[in-house]
mmCIF file with all atom_site columns, C-alpha atoms in Angstrom:
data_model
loop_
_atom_site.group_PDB
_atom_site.id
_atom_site.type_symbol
_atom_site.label_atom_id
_atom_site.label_alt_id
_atom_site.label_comp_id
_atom_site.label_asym_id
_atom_site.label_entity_id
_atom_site.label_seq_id
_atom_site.pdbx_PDB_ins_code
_atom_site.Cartn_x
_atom_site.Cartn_y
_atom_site.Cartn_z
_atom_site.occupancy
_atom_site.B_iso_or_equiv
_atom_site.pdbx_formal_charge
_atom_site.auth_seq_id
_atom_site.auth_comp_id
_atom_site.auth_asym_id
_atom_site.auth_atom_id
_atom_site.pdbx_PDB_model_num
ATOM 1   C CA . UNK A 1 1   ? 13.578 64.246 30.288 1.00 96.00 ? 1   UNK A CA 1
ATOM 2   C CA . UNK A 1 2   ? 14.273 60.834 29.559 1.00 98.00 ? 2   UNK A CA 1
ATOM 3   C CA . UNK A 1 3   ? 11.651 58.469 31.094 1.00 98.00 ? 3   UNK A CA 1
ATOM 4   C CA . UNK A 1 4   ? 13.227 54.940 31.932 1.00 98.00 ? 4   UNK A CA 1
ATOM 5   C CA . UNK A 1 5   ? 10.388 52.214 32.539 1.00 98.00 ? 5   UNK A CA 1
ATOM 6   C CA . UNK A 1 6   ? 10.750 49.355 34.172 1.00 97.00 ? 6   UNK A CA 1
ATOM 7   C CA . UNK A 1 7   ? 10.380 45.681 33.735 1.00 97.00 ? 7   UNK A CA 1
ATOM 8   C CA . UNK A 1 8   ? 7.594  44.969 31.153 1.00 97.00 ? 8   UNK A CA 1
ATOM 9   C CA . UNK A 1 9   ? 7.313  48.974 30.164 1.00 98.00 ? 9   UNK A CA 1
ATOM 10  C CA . UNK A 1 10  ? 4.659  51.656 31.441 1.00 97.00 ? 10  UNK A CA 1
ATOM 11  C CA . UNK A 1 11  ? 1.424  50.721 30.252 1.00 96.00 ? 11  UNK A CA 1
ATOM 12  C CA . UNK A 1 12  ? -1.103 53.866 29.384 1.00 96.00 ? 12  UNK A CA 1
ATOM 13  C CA . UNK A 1 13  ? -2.376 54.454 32.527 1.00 96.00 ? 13  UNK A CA 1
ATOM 14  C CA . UNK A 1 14  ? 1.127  54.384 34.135 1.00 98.00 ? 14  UNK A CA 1
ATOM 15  C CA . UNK A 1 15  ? 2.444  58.256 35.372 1.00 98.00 ? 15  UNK A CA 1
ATOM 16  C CA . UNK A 1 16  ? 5.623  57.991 32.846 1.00 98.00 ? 16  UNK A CA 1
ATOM 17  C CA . UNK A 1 17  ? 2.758  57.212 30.066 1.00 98.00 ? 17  UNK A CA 1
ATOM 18  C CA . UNK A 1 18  ? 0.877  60.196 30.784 1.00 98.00 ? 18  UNK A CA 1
ATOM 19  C CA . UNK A 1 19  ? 4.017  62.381 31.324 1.00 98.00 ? 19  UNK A CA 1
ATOM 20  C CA . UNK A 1 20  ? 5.594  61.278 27.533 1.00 97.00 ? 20  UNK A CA 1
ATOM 21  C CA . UNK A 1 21  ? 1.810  62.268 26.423 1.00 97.00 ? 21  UNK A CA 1
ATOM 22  C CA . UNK A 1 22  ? 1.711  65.996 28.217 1.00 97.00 ? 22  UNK A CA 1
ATOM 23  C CA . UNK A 1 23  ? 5.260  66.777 28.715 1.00 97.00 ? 23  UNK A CA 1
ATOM 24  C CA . UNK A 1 24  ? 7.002  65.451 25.657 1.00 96.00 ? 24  UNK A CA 1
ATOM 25  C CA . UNK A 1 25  ? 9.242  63.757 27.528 1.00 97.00 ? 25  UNK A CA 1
ATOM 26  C CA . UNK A 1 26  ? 10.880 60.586 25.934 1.00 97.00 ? 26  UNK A CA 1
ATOM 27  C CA . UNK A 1 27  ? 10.728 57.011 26.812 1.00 98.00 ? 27  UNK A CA 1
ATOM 28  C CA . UNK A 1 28  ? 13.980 54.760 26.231 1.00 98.00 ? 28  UNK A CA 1
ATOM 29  C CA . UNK A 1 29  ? 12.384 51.977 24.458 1.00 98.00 ? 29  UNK A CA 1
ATOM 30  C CA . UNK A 1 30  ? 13.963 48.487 25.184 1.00 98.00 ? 30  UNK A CA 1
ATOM 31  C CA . UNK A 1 31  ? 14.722 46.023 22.544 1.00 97.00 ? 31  UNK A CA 1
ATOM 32  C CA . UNK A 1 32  ? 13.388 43.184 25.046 1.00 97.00 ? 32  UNK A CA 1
ATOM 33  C CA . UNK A 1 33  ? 10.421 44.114 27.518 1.00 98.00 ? 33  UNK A CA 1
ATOM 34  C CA . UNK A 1 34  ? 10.048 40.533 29.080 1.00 97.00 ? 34  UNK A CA 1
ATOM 35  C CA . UNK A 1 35  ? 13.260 39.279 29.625 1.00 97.00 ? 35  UNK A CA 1
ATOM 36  C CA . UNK A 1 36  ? 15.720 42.129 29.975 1.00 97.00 ? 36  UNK A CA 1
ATOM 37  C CA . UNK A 1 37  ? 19.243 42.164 29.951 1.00 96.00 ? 37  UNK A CA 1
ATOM 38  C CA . UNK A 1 38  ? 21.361 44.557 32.072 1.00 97.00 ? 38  UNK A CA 1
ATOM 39  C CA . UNK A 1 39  ? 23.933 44.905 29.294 1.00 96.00 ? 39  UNK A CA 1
ATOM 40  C CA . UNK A 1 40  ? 21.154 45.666 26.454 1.00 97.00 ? 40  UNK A CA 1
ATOM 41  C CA . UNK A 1 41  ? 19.761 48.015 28.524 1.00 98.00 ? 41  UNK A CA 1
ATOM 42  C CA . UNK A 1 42  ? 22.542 50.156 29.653 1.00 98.00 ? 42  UNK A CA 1
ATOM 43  C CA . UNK A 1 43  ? 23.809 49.785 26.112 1.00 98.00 ? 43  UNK A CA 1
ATOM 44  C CA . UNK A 1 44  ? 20.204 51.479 25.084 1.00 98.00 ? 44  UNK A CA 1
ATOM 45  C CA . UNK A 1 45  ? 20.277 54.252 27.412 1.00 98.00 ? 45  UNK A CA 1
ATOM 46  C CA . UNK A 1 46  ? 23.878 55.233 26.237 1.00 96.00 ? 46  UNK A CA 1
ATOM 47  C CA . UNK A 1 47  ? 22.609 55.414 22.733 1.00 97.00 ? 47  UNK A CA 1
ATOM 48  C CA . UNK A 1 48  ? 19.097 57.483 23.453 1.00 97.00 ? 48  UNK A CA 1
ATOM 49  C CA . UNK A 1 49  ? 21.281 59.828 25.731 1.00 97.00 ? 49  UNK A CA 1
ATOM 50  C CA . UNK A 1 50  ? 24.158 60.175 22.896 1.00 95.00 ? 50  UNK A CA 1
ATOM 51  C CA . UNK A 1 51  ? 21.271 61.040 20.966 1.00 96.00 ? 51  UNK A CA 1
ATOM 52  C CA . UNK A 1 52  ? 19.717 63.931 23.089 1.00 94.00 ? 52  UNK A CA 1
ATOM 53  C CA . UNK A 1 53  ? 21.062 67.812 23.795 1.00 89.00 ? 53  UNK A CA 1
ATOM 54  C CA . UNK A 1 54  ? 23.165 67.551 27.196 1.00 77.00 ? 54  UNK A CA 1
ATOM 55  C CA . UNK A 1 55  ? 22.185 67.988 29.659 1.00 93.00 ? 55  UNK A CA 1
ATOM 56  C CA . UNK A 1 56  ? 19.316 65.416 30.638 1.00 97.00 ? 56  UNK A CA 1
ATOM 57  C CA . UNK A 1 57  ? 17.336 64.548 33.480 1.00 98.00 ? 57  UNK A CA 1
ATOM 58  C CA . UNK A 1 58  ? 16.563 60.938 34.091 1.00 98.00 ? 58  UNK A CA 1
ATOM 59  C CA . UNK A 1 59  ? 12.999 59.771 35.592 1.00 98.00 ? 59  UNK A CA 1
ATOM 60  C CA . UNK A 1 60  ? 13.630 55.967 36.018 1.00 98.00 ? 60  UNK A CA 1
ATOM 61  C CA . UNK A 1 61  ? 10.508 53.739 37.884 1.00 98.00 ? 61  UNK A CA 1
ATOM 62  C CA . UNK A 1 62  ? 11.205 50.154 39.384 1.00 98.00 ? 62  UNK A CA 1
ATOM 63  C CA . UNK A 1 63  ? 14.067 48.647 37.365 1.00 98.00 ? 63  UNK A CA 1
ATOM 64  C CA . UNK A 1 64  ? 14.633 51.743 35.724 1.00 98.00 ? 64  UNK A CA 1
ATOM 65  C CA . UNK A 1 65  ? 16.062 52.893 38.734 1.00 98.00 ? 65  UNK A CA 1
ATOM 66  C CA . UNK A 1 66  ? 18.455 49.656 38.971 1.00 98.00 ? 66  UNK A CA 1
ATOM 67  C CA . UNK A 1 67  ? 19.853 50.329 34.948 1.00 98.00 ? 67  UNK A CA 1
ATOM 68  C CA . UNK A 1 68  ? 20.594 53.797 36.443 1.00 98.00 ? 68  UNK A CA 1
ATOM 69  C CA . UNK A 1 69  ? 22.917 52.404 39.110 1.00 98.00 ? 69  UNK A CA 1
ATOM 70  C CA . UNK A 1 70  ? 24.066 49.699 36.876 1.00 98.00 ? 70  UNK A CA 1
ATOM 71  C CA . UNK A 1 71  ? 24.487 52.327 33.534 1.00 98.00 ? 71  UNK A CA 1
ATOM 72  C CA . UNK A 1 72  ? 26.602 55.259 35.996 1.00 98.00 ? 72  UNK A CA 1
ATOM 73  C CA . UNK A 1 73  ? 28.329 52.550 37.470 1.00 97.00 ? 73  UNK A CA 1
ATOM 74  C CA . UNK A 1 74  ? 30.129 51.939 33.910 1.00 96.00 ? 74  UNK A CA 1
ATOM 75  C CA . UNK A 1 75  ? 29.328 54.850 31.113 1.00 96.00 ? 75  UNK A CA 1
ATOM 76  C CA . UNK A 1 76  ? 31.577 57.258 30.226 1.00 96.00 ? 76  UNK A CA 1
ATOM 77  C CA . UNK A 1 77  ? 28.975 59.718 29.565 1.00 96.00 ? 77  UNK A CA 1
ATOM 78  C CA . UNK A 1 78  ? 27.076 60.496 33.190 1.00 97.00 ? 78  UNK A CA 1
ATOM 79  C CA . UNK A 1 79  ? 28.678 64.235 33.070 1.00 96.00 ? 79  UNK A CA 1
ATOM 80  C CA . UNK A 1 80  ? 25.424 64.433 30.618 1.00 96.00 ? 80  UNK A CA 1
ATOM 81  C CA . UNK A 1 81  ? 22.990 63.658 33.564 1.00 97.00 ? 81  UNK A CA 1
ATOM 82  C CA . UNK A 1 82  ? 21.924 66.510 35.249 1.00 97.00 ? 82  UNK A CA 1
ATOM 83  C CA . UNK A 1 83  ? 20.208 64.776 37.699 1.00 98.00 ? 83  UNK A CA 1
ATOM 84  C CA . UNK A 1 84  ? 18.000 61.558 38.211 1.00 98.00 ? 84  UNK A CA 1
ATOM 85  C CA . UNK A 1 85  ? 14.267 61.084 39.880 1.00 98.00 ? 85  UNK A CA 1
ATOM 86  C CA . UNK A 1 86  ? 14.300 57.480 40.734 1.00 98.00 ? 86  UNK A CA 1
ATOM 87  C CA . UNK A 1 87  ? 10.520 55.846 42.069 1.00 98.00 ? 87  UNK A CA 1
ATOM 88  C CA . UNK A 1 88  ? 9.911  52.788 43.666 1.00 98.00 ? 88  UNK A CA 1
ATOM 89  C CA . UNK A 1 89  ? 13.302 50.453 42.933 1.00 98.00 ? 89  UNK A CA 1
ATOM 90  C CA . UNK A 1 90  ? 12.622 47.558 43.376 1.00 97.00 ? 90  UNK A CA 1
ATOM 91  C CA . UNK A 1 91  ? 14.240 44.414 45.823 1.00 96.00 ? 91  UNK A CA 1
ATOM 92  C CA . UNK A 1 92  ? 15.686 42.025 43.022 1.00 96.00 ? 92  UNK A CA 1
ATOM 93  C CA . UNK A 1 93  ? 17.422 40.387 45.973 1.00 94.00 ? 93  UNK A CA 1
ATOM 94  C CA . UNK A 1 94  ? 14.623 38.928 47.452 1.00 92.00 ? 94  UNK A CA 1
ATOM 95  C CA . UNK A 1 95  ? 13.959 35.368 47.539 1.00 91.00 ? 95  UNK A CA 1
ATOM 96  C CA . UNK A 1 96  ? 10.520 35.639 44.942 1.00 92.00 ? 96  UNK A CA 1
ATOM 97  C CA . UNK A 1 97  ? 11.768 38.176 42.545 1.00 92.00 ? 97  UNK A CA 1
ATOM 98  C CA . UNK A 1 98  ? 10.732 36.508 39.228 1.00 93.00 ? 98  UNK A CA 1
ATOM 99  C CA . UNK A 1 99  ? 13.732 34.570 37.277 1.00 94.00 ? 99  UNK A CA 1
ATOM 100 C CA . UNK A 1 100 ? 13.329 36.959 34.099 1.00 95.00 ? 100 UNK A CA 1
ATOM 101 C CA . UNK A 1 101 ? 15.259 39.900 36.384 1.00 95.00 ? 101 UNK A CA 1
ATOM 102 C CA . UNK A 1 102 ? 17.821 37.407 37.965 1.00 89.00 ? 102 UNK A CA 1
ATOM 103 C CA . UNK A 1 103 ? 20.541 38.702 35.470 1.00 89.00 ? 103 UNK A CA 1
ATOM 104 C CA . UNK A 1 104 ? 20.222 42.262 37.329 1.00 96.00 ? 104 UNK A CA 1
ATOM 105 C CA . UNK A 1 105 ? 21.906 40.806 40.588 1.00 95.00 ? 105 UNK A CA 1
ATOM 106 C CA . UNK A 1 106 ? 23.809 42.074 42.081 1.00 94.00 ? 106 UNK A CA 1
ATOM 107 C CA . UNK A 1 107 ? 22.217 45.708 42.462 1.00 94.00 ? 107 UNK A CA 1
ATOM 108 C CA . UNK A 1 108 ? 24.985 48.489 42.218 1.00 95.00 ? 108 UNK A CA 1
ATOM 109 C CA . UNK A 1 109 ? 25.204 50.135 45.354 1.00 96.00 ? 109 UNK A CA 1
ATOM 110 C CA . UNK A 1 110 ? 27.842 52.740 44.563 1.00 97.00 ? 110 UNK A CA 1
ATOM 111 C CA . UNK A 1 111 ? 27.138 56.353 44.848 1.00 98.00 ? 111 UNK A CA 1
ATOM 112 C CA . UNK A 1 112 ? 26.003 58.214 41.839 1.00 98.00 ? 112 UNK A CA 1
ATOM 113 C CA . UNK A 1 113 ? 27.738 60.850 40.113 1.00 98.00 ? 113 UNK A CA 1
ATOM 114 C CA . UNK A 1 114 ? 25.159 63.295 39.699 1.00 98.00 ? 114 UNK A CA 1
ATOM 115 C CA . UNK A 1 115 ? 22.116 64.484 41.963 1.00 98.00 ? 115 UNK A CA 1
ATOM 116 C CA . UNK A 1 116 ? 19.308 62.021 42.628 1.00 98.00 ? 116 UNK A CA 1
ATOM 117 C CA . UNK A 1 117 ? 15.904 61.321 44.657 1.00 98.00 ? 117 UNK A CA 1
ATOM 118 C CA . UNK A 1 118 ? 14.521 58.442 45.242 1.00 98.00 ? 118 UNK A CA 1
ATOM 119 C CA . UNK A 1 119 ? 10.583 58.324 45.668 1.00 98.00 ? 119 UNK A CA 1
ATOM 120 C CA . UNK A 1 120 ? 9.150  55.365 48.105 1.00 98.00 ? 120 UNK A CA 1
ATOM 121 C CA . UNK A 1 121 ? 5.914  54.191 48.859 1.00 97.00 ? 121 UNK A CA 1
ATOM 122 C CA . UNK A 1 122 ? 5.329  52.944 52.140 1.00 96.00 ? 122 UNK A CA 1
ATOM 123 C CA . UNK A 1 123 ? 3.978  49.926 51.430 1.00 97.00 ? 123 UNK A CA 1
ATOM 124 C CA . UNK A 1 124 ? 5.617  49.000 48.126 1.00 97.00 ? 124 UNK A CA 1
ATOM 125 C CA . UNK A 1 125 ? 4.772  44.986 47.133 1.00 96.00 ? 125 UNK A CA 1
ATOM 126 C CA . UNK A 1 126 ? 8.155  44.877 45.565 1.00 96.00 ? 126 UNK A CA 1
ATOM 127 C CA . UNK A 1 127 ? 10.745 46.931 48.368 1.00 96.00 ? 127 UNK A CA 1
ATOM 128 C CA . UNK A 1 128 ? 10.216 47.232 51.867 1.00 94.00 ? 128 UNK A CA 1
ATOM 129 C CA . UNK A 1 129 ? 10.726 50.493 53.021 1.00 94.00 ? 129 UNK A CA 1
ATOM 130 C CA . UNK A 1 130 ? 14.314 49.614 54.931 1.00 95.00 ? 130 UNK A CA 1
ATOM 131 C CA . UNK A 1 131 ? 15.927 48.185 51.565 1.00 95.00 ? 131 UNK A CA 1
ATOM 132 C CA . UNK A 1 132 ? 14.651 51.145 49.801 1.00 96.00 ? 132 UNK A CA 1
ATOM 133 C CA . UNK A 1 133 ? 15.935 53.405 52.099 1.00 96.00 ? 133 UNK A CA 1
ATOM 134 C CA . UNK A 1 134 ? 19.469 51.060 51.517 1.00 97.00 ? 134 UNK A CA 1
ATOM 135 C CA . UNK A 1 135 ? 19.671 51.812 48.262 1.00 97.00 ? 135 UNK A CA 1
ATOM 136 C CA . UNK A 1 136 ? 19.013 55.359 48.374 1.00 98.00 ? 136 UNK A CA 1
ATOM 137 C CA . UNK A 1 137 ? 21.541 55.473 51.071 1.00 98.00 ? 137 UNK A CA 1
ATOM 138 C CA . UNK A 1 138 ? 24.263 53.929 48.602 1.00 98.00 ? 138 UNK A CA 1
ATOM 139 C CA . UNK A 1 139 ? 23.362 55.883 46.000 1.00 98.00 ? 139 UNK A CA 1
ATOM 140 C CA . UNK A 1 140 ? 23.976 59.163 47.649 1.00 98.00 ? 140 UNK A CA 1
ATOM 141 C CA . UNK A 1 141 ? 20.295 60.225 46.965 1.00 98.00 ? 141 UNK A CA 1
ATOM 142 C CA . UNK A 1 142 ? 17.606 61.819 49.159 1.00 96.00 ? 142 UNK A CA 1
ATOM 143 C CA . UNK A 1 143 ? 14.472 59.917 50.244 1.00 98.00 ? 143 UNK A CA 1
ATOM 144 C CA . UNK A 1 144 ? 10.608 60.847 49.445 1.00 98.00 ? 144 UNK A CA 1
ATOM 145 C CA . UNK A 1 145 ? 8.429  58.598 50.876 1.00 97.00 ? 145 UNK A CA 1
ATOM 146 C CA . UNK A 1 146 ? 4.674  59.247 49.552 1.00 97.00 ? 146 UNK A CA 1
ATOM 147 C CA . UNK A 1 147 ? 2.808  57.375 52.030 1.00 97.00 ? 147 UNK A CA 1
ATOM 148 C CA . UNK A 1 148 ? 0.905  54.074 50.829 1.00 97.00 ? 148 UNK A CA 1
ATOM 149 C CA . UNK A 1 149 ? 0.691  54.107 47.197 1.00 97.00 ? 149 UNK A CA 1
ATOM 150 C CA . UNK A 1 150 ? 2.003  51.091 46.330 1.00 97.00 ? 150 UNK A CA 1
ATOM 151 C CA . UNK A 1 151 ? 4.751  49.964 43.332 1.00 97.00 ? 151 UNK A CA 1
ATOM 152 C CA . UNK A 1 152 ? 3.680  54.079 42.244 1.00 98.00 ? 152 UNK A CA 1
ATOM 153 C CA . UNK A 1 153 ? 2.946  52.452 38.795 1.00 97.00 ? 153 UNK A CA 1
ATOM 154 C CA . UNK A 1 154 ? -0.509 52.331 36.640 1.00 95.00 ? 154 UNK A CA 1
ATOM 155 C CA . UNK A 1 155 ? -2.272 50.233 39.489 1.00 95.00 ? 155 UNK A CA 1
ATOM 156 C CA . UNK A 1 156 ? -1.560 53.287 42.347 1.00 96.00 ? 156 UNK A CA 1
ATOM 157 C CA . UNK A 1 157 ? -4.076 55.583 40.616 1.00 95.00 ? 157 UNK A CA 1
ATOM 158 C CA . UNK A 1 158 ? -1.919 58.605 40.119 1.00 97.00 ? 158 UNK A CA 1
ATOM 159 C CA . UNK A 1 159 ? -2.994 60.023 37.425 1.00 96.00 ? 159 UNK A CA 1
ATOM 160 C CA . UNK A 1 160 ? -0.778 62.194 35.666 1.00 98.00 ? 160 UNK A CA 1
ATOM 161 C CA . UNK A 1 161 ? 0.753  62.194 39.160 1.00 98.00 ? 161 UNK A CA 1
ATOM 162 C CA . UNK A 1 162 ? 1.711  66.444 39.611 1.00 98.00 ? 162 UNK A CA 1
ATOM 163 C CA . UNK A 1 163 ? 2.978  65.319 42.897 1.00 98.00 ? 163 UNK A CA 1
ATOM 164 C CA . UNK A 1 164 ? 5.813  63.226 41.312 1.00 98.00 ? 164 UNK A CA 1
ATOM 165 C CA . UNK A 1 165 ? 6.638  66.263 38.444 1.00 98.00 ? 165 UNK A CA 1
ATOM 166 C CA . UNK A 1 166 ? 6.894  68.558 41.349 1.00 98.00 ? 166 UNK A CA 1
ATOM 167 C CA . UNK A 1 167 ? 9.344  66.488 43.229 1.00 98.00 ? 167 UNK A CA 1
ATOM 168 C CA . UNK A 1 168 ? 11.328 66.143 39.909 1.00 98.00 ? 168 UNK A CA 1
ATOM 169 C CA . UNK A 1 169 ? 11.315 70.296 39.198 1.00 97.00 ? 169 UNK A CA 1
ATOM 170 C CA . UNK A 1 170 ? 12.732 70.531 42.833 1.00 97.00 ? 170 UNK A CA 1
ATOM 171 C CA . UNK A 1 171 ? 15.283 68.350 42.062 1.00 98.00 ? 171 UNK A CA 1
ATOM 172 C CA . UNK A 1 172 ? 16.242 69.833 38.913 1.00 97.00 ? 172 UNK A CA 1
ATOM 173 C CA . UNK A 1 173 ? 15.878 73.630 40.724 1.00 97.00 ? 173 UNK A CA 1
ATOM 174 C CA . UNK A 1 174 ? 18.529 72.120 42.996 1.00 95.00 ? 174 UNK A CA 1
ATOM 175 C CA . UNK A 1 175 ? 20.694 70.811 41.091 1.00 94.00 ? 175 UNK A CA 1
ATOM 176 C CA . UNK A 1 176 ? 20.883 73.971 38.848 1.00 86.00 ? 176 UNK A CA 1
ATOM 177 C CA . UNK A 1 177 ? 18.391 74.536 37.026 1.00 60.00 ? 177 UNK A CA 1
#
């Protein structure tokens, strides 16, 4: 598994923290945390997944979710994705997303190439529930929607969040194992 953290990282009490900790799965580590860069980051992920036995399962949360888009949109190498669990993408479109994400516009909206799930909280701070549903939508992926948990990050109080590896062992199971 290849966790993909979103804009300022997972801290320790975030789910993909506590996953890397009892799973051994492996965070792509960003050169720059604070103000990231599309192109660095897709770049990044390219290199880490190069880097790993094929095939991998991506776990991307907030603008994790967007590099996926923006990183199948352009790589050569998505035959090496089995399939991708995407939670709580976020609305860069919106009028108050902070400048620091601005280079991220426009979200890619064209289907992915392998299977995918995206996981929604009802009443997300960062994605209403219609946009979400958008997104998944142009993605091609299938919709989750948790109830009200908020951005499903450190501050939701999930734990080590079994709910969210369970949804991500379906996905695998149905994608082939």
């Amino acid at each position: 598994m290849l966790l993909l953290p979103g804009w300022l990282d997972s801290g320790p009490t975030h789910w993909q923290s506590r996953w890397e900790a009892l799973h051994g799965d492996r965070r792509v580590v960003q050169a720059d945390w604070v103000w990231p860069r599309r192109g660095d980051w897709m770049a990044r992920l390219d290199e880490v997944l190069l880097d790993e036995p094929a095939p991998v399962a991506l776990v991307a949360h907030s603008l994790g979710c967007l590099l996926v888009a923006a990183w199948a949109a352009h790589s050569r190498h998505t035959a090496r994705v089995r399939a991708a669990l995407l939670v709580a993408p976020p609305d860069i479109e919106r009028e108050d997303a902070p400048p620091q994400i601005a280079t991220w516009r426009p979200v890619p909206r064209g289907p992915l190439p392998f299977p995918s799930r995206v996981v929604v909280s009802s009443d997300d701070p960062y994605a209403a529930r219609p946009r979400a549903q958008a997104l998944a939508d142009a993605w091609g992926s299938g919709v989750v929607d948790v109830g009200p948990r908020g951005h499903l990050n450190g501050d939701s109080g999930l734990g080590d969040w079994p709910e969210g590896r369970r949804l991500l062992d379906a996905l695998l199971a149905a994608a082939g194992g």
